[in-house]
Coordinates of C-alpha atoms in Angstrom, one line a residue:
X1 CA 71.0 46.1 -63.8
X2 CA 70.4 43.6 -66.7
X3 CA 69.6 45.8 -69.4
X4 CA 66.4 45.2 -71.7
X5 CA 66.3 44.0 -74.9
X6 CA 63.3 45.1 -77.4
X7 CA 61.4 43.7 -80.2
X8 CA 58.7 45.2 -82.4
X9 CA 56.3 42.7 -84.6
X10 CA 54.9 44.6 -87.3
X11 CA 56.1 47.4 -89.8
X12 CA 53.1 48.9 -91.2
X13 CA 52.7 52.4 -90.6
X14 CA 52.2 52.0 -86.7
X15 CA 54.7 49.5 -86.5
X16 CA 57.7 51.6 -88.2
X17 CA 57.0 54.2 -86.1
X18 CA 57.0 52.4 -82.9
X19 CA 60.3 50.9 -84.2
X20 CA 61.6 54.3 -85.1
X21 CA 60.6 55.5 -81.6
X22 CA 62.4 52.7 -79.7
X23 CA 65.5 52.8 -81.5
X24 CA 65.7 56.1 -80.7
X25 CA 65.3 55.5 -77.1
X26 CA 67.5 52.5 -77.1
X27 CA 70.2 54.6 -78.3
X28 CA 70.2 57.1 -75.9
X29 CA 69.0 55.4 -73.1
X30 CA 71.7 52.9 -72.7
X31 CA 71.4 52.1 -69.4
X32 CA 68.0 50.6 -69.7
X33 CA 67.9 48.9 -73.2
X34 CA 70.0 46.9 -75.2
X35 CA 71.5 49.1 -78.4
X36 CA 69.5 46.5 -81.9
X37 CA 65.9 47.0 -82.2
X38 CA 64.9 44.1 -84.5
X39 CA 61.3 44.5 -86.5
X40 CA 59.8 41.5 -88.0
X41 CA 58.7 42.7 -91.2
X42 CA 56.2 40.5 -93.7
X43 CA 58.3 40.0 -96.3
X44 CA 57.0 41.7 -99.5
X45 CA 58.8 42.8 -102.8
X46 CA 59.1 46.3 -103.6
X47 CA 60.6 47.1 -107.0
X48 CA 62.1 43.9 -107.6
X49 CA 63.4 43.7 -104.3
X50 CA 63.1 42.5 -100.4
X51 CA 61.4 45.0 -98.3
X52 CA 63.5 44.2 -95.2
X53 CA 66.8 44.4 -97.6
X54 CA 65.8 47.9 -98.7
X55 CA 64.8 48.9 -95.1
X56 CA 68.0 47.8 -93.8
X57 CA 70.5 49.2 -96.6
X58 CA 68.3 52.6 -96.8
X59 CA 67.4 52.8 -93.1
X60 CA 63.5 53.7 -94.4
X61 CA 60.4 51.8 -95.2
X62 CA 59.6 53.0 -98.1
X63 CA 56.3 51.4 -98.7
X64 CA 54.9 52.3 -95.4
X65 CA 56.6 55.3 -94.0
X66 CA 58.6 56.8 -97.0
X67 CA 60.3 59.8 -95.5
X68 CA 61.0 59.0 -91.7
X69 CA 64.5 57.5 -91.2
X70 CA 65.1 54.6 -88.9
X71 CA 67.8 55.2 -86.3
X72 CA 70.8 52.3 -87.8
X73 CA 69.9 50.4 -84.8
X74 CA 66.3 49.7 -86.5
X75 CA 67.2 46.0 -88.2
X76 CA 64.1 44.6 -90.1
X77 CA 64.1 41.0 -90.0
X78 CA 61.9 38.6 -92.5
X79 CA 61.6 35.6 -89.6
X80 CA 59.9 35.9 -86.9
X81 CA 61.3 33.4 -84.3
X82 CA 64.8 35.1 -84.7
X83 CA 63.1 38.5 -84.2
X84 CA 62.1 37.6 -80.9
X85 CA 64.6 35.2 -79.6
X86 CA 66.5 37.7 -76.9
X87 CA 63.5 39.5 -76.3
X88 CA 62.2 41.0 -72.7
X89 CA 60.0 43.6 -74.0
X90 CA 57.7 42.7 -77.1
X91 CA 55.8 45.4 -78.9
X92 CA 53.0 43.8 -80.7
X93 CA 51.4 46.1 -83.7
X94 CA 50.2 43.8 -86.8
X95 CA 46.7 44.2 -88.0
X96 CA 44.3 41.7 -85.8
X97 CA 43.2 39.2 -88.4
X98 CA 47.3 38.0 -88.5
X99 CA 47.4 37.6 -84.7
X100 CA 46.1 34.2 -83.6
X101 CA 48.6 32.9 -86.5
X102 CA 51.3 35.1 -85.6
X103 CA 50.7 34.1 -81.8
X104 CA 50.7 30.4 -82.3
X105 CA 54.1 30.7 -83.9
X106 CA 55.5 32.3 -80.9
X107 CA 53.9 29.9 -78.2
X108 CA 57.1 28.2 -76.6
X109 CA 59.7 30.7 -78.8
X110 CA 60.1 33.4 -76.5
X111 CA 61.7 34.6 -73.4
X112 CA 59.3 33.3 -70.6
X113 CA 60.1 36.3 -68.3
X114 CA 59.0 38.9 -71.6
X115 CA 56.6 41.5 -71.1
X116 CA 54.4 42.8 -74.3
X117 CA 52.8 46.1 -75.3
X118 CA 49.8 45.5 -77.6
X119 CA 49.2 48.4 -80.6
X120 CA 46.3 46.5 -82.3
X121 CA 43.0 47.9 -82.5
X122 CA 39.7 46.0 -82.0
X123 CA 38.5 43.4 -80.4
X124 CA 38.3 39.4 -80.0
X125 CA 34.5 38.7 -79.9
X126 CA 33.4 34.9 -80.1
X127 CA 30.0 34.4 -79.4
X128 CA 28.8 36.1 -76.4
X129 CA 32.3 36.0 -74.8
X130 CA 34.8 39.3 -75.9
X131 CA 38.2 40.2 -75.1
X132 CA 40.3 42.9 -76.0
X133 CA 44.0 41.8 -77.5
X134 CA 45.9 42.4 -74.5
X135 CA 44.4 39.6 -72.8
X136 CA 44.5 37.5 -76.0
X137 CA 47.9 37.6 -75.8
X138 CA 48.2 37.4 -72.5
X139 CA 46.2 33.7 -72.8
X140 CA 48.1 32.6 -76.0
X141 CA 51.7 33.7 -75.0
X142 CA 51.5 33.2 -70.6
X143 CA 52.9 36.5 -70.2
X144 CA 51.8 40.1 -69.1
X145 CA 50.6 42.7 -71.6
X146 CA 49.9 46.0 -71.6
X147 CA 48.1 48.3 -74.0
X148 CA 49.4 51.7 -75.8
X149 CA 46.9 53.5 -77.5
X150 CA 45.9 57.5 -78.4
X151 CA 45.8 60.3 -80.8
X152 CA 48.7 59.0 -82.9
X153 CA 47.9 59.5 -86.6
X154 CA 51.3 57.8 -87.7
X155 CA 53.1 59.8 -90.3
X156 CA 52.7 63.1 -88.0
X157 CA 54.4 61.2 -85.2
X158 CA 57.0 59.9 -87.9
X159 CA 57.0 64.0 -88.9
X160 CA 57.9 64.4 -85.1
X161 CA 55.3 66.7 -84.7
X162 CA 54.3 66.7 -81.2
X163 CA 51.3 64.1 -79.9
X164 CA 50.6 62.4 -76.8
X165 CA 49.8 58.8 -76.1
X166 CA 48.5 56.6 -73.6
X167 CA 49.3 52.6 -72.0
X168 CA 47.7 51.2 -69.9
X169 CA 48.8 48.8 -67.5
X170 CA 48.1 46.0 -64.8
X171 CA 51.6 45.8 -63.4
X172 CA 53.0 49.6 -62.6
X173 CA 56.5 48.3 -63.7
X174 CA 55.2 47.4 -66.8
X175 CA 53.7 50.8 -67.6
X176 CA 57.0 52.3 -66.2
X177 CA 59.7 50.6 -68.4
X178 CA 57.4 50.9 -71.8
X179 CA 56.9 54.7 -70.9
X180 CA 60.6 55.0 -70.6
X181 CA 60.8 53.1 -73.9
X182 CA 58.3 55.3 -76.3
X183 CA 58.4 58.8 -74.0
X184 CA 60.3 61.5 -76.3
X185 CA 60.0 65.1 -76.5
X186 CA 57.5 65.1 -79.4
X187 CA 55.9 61.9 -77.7
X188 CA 54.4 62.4 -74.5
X189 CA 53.5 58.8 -73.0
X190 CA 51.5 59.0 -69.9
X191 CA 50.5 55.3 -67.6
X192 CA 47.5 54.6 -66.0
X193 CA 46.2 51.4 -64.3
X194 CA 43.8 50.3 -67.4
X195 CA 44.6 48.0 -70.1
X196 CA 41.1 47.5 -71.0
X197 CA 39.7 51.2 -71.1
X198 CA 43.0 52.0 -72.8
X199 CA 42.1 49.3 -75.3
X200 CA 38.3 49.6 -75.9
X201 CA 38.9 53.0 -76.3
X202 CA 41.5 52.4 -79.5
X203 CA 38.9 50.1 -80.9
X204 CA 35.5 51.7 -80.3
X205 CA 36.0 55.5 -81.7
X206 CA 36.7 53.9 -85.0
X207 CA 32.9 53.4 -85.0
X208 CA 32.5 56.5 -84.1
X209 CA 35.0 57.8 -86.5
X210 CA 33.0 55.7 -89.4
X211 CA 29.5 58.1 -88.4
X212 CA 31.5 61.0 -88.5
X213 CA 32.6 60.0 -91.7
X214 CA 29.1 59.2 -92.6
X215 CA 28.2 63.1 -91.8
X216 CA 30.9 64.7 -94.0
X217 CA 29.9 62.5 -97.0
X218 CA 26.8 64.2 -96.7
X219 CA 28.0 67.4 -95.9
X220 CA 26.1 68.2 -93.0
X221 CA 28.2 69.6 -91.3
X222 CA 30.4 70.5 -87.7
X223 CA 27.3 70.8 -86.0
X224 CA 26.2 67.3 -86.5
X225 CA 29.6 65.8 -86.3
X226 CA 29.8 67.4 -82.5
X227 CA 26.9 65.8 -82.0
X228 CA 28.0 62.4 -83.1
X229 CA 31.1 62.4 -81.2
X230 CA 29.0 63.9 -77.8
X231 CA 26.9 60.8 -78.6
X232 CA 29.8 58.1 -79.7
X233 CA 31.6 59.1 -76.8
X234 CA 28.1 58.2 -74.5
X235 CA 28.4 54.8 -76.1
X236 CA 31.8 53.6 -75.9
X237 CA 32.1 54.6 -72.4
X238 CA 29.0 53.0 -71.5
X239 CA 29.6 50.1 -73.2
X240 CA 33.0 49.5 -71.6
X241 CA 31.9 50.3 -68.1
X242 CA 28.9 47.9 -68.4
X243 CA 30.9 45.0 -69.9
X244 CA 34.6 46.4 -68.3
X245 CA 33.6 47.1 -65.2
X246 CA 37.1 47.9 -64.2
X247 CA 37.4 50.5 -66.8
X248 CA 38.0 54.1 -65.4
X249 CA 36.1 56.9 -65.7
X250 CA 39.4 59.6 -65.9
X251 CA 40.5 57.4 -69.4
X252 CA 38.1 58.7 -71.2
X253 CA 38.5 62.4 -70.3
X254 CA 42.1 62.6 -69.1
X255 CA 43.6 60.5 -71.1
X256 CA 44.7 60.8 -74.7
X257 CA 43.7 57.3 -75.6
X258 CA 40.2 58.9 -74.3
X259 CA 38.5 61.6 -76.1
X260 CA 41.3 62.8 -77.6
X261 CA 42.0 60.3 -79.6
X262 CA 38.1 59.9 -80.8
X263 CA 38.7 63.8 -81.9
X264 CA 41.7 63.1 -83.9
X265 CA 40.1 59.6 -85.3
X266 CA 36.8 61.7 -86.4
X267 CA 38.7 64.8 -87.9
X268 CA 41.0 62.5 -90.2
X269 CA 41.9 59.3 -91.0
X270 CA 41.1 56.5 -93.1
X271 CA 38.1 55.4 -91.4
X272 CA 36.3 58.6 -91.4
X273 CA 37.6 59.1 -95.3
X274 CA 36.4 55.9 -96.6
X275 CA 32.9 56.6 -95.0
X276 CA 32.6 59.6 -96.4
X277 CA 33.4 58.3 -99.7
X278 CA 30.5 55.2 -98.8
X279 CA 27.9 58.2 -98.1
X280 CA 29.2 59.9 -101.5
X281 CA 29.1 57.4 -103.7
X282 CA 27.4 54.5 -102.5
X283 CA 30.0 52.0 -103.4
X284 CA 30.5 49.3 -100.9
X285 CA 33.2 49.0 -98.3
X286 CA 35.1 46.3 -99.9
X287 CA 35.1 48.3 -103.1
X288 CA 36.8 51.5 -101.6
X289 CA 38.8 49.4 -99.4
X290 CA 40.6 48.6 -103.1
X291 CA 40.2 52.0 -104.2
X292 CA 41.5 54.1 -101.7
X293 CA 43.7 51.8 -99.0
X294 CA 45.0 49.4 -101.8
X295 CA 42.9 46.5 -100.1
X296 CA 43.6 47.5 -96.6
X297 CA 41.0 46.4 -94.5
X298 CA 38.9 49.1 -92.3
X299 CA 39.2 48.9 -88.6
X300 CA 36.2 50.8 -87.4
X301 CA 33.4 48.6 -90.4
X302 CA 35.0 45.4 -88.8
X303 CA 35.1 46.6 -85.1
X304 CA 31.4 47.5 -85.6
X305 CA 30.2 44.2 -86.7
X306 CA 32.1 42.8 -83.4
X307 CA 30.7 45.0 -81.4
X308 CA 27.1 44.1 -83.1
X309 CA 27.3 40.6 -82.8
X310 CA 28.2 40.9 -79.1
X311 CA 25.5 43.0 -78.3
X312 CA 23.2 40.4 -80.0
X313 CA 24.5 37.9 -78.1
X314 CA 23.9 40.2 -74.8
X315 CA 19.9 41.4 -76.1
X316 CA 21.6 45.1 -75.7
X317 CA 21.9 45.9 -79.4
X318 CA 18.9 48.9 -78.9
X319 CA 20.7 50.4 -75.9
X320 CA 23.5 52.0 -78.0
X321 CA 21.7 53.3 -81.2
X322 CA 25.0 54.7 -82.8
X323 CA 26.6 51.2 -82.8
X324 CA 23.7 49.9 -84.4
X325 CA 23.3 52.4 -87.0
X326 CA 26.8 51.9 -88.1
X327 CA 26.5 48.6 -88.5
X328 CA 23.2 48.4 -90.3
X329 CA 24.7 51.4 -92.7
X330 CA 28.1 49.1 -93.2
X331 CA 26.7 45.8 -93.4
X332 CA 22.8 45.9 -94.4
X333 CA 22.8 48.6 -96.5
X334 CA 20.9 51.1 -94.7
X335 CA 21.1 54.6 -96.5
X336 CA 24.0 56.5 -94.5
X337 CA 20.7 59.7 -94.4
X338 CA 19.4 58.1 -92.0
X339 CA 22.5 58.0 -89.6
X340 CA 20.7 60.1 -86.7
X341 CA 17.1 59.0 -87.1
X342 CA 18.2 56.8 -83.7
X343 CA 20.1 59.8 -81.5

């Protein structure tokens, strides 16, 4: 059997541990995958140095996930093409604004017969057309993509405390051989045949992670924040199952990319702590976006105004009060208080 050979673009957070995860696997499971692992890593300079010369001699990224050794087999890589050029299984975990670049430098550079297993969260939303990043790269790269997503806060994973994740697939193969590739015993993959409910999920509870953080600004407490996640859960599976009719209705409650992961999302997180600092404070999103996540962007703020703009486009924006409230909070400077005047 011709063996599989693995690349991972991306190395922030998510991305070094997926890395970390398949280089584990690839060591052990030699039968299936080839032994190198290569990560395309953004080039950046840490302390006078390159990032991917420091990863490499140190085995560790130490900007984005100081602490959690790489197997040796883990080999960050500063160009792209090269990453990829033996590739047959592509996991794809950069934050979403870089992909229609990234994408466009990989049309025609890699393996035509390549699968790909898409980590990003959000959605592609122009005009009243949407797509989730699966099928993005599916259209921009000609080749099948599946979708991973689930209650995976990143440095407990890199911890190896145990977790659970989800992918969803079209083709059962697919779901098979990237199970086989991210399954360990303090990471529990399960499959099921739904890329797009896997994938709305992972975008959509950031919203709903944004009004929980909302609710712990202004201290109001569990109560409220169960009903918030009753209510964001109402919406996102609504929303996919009107726009996705494919979606399943066992994701959201079986699944960890489901409700699990919208628990996790809203108890912790970035999302849910830079909202509560918005409702605190005041400040804008852009200014604690520099202040507390170094001018890392939010996913839930942008996934909202998406999600918005969609809806406009549809005439359906009233029909899922919580989305709108978000926005309007993030974007038109409605006071965060009245967060459940709409539920």
């Amino acid at each position: 059997m011709v063996k599989e050979s693995v690349a991972v673009i991306g190395s922030v957070y998510r991305g070094s541990v997926a890395a970390r995860i398949a280089g584990q696997n690839a060591l052990e499971k030699t039968d299936l995958f080839e032994r190198d692992v290569p990560m395309w890593v953004f080039q950046e300079q840490v302390e006078g140095r390159n990032l991917t010369d420091i990863i490499n001699e140190k085995h560790e990224n130490v900007k984005y996930l100081p602490g959690a050794k790489f197997p040796e087999n883990v080999i960050a890589n500063p160009d792209l093409i090269d990453t990829v050029k033996n590739a047959t299984l592509l996991i794809i975990v950069i934050p979403h604004q870089f992909l229609p670049k990234t994408l466009a430098a990989l049309k025609g550079k890699i393996n035509p017969n390549a699968r790909a297993v898409s980590l990003i969260k959000g959605v592609e939303v122009v005009g009243a057309d949407i797509n989730i990043f699966a099928k993005v790269i599916e259209r921009e790269l000609g080749i099948r993509c599946s979708a991973l997503s689930g209650a995976n806060i990143a440095n407990e994973i890199a911890l190896e405390k145990f977790s659970e994740t989800s992918i969803g697939y079209a083709d059962r193969k697919d779901g098979e051989i990237f199970q086989k590739l991210f399954d360990r015993p303090y990471f529990r993959v399960s499959i099921v045949e739904d890329v797009e409910g896997v994938s709305l999920c992972g975008a959509m509870k950031n919203i709903v992670a944004i009004a929980c953080g909302f609710n712990d600004g202004l201290q109001w407490g569990d109560n409220t924040k169960a009903a918030i996640m009753r209510v964001g859960l109402l919406e996102m599976k609504r929303f996919c199952q009107e726009f996705f009719p494919s979606c399943k209705d066992a994701t959201f409650v079986e699944e960890s990319a489901g409700v699990a992961d919208l628990i996790t999302t809203c108890l912790g997180g970035r999302n849910r702590k830079v909202a509560a600092a918005h409702a605190e404070t005041g400040k804008p999103f852009e200014q604690l976006e520099q202040e507390l996540l170094g001018g890392q962007r939010l996913q839930g703020t942008g996934t909202a105004k998406e999600i918005n703009e969609y809806l406009t486009h549809k005439g359906k924006v009233d029909d899922y009060p919580l989305f709108k409230t978000v926005y309007e909070i993030a974007f038109e400077n409605k006071p965060a208080k009245e967060l459940t005047s709409r539920l």
